[in-house]
Coordinates of C-alpha atoms in Angstrom, one line a residue:
X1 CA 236.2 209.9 182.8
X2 CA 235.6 207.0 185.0
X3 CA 234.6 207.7 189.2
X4 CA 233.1 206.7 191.5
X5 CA 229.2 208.0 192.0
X6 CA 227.7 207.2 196.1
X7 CA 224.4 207.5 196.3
X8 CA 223.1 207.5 199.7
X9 CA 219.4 206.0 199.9
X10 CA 217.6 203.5 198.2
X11 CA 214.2 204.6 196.2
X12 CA 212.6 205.5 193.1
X13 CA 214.9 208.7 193.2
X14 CA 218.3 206.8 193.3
X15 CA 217.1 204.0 190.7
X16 CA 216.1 206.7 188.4
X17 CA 219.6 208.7 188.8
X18 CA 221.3 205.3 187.7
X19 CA 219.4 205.3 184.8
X20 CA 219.9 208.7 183.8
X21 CA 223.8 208.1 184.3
X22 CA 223.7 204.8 182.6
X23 CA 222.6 206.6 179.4
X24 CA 225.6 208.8 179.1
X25 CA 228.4 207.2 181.6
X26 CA 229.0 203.9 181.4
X27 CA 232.2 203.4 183.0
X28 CA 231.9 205.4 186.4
X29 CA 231.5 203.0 189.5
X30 CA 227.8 203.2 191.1
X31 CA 227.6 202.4 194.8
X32 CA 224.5 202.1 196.2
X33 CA 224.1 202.6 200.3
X34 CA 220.1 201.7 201.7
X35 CA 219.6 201.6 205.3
X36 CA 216.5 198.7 205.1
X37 CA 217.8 195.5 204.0
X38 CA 215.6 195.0 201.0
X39 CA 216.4 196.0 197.2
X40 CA 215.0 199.5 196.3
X41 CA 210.9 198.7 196.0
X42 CA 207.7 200.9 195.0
X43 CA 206.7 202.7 198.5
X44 CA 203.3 203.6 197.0
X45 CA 202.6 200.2 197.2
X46 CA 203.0 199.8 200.6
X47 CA 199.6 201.1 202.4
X48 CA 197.6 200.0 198.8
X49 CA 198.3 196.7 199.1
X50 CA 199.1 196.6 202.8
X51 CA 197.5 193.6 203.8
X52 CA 198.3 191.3 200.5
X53 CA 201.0 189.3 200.8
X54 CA 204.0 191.9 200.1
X55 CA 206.9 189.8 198.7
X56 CA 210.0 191.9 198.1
X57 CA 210.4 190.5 194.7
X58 CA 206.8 191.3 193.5
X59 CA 207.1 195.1 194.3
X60 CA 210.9 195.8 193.3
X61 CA 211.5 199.2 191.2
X62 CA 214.6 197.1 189.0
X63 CA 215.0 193.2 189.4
X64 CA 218.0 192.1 191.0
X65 CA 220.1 191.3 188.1
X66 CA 219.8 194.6 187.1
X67 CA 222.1 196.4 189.6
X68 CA 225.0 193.8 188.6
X69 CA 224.1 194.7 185.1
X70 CA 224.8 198.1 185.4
X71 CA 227.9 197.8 187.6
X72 CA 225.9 199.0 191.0
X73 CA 227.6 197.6 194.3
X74 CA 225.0 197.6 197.2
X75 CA 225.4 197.8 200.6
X76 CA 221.9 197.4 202.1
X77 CA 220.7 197.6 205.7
X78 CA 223.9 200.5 206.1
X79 CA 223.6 203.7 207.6
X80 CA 225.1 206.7 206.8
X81 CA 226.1 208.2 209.9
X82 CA 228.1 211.0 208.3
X83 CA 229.4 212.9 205.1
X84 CA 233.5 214.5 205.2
X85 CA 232.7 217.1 202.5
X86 CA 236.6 218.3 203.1
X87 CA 237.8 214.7 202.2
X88 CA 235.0 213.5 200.1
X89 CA 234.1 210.6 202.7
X90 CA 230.8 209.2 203.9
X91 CA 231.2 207.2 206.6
X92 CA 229.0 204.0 207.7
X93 CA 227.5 202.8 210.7
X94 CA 230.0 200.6 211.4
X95 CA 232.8 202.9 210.8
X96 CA 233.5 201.9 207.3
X97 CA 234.4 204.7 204.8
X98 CA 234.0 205.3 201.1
X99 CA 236.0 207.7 199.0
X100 CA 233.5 209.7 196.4
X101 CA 234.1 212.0 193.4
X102 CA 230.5 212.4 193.3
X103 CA 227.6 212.2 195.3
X104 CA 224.3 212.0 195.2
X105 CA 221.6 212.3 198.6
X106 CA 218.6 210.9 198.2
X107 CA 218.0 209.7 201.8
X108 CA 214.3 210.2 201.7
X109 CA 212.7 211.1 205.0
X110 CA 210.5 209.5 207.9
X111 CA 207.1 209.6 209.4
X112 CA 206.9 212.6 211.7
X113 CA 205.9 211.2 215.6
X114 CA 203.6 213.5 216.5
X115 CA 203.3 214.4 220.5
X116 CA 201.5 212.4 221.7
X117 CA 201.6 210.6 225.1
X118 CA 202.1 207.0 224.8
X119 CA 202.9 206.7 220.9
X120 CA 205.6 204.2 221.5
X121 CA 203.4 201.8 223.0
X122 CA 202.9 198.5 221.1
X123 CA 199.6 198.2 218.9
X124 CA 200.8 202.1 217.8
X125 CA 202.1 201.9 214.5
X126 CA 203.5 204.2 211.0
X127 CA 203.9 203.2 208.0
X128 CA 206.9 204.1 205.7
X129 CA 208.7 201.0 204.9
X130 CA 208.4 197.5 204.4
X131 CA 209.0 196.4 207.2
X132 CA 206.2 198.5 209.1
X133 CA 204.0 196.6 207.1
X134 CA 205.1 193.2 208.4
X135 CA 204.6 194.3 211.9
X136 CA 201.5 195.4 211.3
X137 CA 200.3 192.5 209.3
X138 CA 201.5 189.9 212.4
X139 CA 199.5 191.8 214.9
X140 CA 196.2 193.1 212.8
X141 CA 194.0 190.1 213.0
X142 CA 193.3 189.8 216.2
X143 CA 192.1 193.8 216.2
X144 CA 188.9 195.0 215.6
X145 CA 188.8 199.0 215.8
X146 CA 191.7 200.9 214.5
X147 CA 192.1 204.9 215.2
X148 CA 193.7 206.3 211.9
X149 CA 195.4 209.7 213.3
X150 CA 195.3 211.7 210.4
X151 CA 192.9 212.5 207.7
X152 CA 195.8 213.3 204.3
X153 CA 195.8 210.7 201.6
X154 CA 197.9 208.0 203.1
X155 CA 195.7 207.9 206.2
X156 CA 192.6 207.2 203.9
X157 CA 194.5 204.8 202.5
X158 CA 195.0 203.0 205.1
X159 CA 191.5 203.5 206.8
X160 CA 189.9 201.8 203.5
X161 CA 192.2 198.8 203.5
X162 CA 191.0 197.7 207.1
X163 CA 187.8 198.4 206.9
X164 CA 187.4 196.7 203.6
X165 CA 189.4 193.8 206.1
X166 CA 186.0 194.3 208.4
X167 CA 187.8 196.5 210.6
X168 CA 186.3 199.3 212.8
X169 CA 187.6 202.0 212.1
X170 CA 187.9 206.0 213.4
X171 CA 189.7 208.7 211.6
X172 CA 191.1 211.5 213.4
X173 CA 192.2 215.1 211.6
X174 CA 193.5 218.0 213.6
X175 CA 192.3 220.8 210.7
X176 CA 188.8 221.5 210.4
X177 CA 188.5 219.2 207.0
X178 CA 189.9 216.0 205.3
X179 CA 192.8 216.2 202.5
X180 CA 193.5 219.6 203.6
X181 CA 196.0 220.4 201.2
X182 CA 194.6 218.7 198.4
X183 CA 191.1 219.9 198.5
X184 CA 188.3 222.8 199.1
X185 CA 185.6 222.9 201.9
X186 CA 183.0 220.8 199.3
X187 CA 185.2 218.2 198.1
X188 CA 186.1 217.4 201.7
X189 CA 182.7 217.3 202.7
X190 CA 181.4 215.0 199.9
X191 CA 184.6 212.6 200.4
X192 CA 183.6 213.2 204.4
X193 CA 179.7 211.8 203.1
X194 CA 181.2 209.2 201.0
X195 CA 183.3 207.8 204.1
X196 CA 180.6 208.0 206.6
X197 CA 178.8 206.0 204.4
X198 CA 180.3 202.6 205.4
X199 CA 180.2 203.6 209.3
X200 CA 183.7 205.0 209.7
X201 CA 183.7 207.9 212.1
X202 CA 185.5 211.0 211.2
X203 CA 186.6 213.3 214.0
X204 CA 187.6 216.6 212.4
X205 CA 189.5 219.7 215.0
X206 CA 190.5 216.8 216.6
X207 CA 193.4 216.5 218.4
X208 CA 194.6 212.9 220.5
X209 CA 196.3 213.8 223.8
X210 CA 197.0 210.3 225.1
X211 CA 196.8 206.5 223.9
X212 CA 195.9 204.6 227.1
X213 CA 197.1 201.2 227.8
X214 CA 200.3 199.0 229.0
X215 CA 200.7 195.9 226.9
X216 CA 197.8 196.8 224.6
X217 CA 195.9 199.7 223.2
X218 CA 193.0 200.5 225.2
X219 CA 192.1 203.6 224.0
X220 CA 192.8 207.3 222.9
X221 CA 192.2 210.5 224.5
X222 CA 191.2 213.7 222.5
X223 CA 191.7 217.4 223.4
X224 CA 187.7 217.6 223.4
X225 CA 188.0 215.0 226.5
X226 CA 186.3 212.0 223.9
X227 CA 187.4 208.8 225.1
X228 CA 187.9 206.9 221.6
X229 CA 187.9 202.8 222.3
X230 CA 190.2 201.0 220.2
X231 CA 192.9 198.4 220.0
X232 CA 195.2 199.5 217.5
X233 CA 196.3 203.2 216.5
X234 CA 198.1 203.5 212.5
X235 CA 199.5 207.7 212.6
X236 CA 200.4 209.3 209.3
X237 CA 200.6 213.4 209.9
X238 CA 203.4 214.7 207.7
X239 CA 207.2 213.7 207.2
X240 CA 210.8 214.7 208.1
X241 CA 213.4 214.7 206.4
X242 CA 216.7 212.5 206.7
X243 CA 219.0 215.3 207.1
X244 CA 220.9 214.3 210.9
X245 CA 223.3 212.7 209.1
X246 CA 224.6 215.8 207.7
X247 CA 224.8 218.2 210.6
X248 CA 228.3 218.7 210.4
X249 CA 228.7 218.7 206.8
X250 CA 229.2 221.7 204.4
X251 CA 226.1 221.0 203.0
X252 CA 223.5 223.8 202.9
X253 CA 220.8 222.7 204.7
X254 CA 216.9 223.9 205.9
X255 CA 214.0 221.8 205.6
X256 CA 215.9 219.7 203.8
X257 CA 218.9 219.8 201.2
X258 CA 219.1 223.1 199.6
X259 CA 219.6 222.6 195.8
X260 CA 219.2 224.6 192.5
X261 CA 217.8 223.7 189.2
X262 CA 220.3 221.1 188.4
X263 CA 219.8 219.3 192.0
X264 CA 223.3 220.6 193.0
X265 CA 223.6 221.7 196.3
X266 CA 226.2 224.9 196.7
X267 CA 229.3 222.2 196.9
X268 CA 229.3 221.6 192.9
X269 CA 230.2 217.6 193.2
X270 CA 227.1 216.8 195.4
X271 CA 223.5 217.0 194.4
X272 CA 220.2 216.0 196.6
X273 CA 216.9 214.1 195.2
X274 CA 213.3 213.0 195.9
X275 CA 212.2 213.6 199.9
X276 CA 215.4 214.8 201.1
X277 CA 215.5 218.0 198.4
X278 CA 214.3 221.2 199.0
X279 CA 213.9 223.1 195.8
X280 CA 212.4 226.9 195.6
X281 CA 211.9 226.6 199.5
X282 CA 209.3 223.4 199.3
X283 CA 210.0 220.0 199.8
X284 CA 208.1 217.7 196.9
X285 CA 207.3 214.6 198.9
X286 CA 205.8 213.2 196.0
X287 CA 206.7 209.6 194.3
X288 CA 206.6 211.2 191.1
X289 CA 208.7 214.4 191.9
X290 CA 211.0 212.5 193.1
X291 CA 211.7 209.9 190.4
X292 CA 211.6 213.3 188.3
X293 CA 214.4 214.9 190.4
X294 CA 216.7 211.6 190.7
X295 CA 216.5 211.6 186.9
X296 CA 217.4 215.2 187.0
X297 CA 220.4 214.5 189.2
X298 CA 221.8 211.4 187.3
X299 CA 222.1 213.7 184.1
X300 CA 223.9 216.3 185.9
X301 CA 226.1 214.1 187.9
X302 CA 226.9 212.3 184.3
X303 CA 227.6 215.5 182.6
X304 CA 224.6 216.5 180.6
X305 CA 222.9 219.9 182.3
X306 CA 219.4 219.5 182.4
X307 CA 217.7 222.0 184.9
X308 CA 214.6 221.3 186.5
X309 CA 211.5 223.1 186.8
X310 CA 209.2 221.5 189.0
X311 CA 206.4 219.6 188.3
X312 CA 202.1 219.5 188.4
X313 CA 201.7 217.4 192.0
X314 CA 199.0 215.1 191.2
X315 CA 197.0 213.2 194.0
X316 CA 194.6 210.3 193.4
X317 CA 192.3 208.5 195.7
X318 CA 190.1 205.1 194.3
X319 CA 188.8 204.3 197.7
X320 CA 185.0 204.5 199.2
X321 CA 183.8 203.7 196.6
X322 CA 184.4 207.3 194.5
X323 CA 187.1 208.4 192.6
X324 CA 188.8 211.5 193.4
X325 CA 192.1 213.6 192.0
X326 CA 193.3 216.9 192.8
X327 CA 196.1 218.6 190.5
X328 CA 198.2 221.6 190.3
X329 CA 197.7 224.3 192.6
X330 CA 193.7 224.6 194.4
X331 CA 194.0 227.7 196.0
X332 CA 191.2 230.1 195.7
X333 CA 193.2 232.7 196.7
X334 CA 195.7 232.5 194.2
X335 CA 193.4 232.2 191.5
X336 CA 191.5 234.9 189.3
X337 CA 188.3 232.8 189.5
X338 CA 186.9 229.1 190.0
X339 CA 184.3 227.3 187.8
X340 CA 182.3 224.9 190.0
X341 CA 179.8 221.7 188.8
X342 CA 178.4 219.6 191.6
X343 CA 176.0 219.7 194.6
X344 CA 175.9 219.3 198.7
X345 CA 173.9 216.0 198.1
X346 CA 175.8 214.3 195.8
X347 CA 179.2 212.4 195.5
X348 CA 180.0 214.0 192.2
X349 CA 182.2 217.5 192.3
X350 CA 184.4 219.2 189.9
X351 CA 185.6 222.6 190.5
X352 CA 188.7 224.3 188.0
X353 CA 190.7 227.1 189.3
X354 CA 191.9 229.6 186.8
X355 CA 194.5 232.4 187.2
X356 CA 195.4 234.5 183.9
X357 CA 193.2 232.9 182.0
X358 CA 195.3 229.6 182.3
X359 CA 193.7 226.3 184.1
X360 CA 196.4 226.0 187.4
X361 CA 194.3 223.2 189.1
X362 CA 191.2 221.0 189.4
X363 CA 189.5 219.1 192.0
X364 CA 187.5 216.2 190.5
X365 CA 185.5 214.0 192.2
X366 CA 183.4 211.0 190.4
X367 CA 185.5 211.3 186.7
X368 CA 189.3 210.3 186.8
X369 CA 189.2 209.7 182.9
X370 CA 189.6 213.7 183.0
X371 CA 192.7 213.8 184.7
X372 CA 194.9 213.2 181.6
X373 CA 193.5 216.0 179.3
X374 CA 193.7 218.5 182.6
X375 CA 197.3 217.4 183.3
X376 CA 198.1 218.1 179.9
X377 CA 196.1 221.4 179.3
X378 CA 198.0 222.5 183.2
X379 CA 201.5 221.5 182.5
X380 CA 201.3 223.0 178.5
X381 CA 199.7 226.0 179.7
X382 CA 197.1 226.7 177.5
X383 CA 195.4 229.3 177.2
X384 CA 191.7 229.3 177.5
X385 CA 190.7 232.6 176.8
X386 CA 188.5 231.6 173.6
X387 CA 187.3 228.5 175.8
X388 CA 185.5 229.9 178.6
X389 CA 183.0 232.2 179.7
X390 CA 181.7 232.7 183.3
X391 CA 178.1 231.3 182.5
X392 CA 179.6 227.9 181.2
X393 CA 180.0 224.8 183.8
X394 CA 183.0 222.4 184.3
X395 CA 181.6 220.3 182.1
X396 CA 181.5 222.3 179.2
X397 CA 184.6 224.0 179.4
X398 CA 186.5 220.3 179.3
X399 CA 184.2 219.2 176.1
X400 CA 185.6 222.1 174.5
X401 CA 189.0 221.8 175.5
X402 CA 188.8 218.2 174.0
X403 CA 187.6 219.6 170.8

């Protein structure tokens, strides 16, 4: 039966639910509601190709047409500034209201502002849409050292694109290693090496107090009283989600928006995906968990259960001139026993963590070519009991595994 679907946000999570509904509703009206003016694009593009020219229509998820094609009405740069659960509203920034027999959230979430003195100033900047980018890009060239505050993936990101752009540049990470939650004390040290190597300086414990300046960035203040000299300062230290909105809702909310295993939330005619969900307690934030989830959703919303189960979190880095991935879950403490390959002097490291004689997780550094046949051994949990002994190295337990 014909209705009308709202989906609320406008990323790989809601362009994958229309797909998912297109394959098994056809009829149903789609409305689309984004708060940035552009047509849903690929995010992950955004700090790897920060300083190319970044023309909407080169990094769009669906071509324009496509939307019209499968009977999608947008209504970009809109806010949703509330949802009438009772009355099955959402309402608009401008007061505008929308009747819905379903809905779908998949509001994402935004760049958390960490407390810092002077972080509004101009020459600070985060980056999480398109339109950070083109701020940053109109100010950049006349700057020549840039303090990256934090030391996860996206800040590395971003610290490699400037200084490739022969900018200065100083990282700054408040835990006691880079990549924290992607990898062990050795992998952070050898992609610590492999970063010092082109003269960026990491600060590691470190924690900025105050940026300094009026009309420009002078320079940062740290909690170990180091006065760090620069003229721009680019922050990335964890997310938020988009939740304000629905405050006064019936939605179950925590993190973010509670949901089961069919990306319902406890109201049966509204579901949640991508940065906005909380499933099993944890919130994704992954690109590829959350074009998993919105896929998720669109079946459920269109009438054919499909339950999700979570998936391997993958994380890549091709940057400083190494390769590096870390997959499933590399925590030593959660893990029967490790094998390790790899040395303190080199920029090669591989290191697989095993738990009931199953892989759960690998740290690679130097090989991406084996993050396909881990992925597949992880998610098809195979068992490698016939495979492995605790004399044999990395490297021979994945020639084996290939065999």
């Amino acid at each position: 039966m014909a209705c009308r679907i709202i989906i609320v946000g406008a990323g790989v999570a809601a362009v994958n639910a229309i797909k998912a509904i297109r394959e098994y509703d056809k009829e149903s009206e789609i409305i689309l509601i984004g708060d940035e003016k552009f047509y849903p694009y690929s995010r992950i593009k955004l700090t790897k190709s920060m300083l190319e020219n970044l023309e909407e229509d080169k990094i769009l998820l669906q071509k324009k047409d496509w939307y019209a094609a499968n009977n999608v009405s947008l209504y970009l740069g809109r806010s949703v500034i509330k949802v009438d659960t009772d009355n099955h509203k959402v309402i608009l920034d401008d007061e505008s209201k929308f009747s819905y027999k379903k809905l779908l959230l998949a509001s994402g979430a935004h760049n958390f502002i960490p407390p810092i003195q002077g972080i509004e100033k101009p020459g600070v900047y985060s980056i999480r849409k398109l339109e950070d980018i083109k701020k940053l890009q109109d100010t950049l060239r006349e700057k020549e050292v840039i303090l990256n505050i934090g030391g996860g993936i996206q800040g590395l990101e971003t610290a490699w694109v400037l200084h490739q752009h022969g900018k200065k540049i100083i990282i700054v990470e408040f835990q006691n290693r880079l990549m924290p939650a992607q990898l062990d004390d050795k992998a952070s040290r050898t992609l610590q090496r492999a970063i010092e190597s082109f003269n960026i300086e990491v600060h590691l414990n470190t924690q900025v107090k105050t940026i300094v300046g009026e009309s420009e960035v002078k320079e940062a203040l740290t909690n170990s009283g180091d006065n760090l000299k620069c003229d721009m300062v680019v922050y990335s230290v964890g997310i938020r989600t988009n939740i304000d909105f629905l405050q006064d809702s019936l939605i179950s909310l925590n993190h973010g928006v509670i949901v089961n295993n069919m990306m319902q939330t406890k109201l049966k005619d509204v579901y949640a995906a991508g940065d906005v969900a909380e499933f099993e307690g944890k919130i994704s934030g992954s690109w590829s968990a959350a074009a998993n989830q919105g896929k998720i959703a669109g079946y459920n919303i269109a009438g054919k259960e499909v339950k999700y189960s979570g998936i391997v979190p993958v994380t890549t880095l091709n940057a400083f001139n190494i390769s590096l991935f870390s997959i499933g879950n590399v925590d030593e403490k959660q893990c029967s026993t490790t094998l390790t390959d790899g040395d303190d002097m080199s920029l090669s490291y591989k290191r697989i963590f095993i738990k009931d004689n199953h892989i759960v997780g690998a740290i690679i550094i130097g090989d991406a070519k084996k993050l396909p046949l881990l992925k597949k051994v992880i998610e098809n949990k195979v068992d490698i009991t016939k495979f492995t002994s605790h004399s044999m190295s990395v490297s021979e337990l994945i020639d084996k595994l290939k065999g």
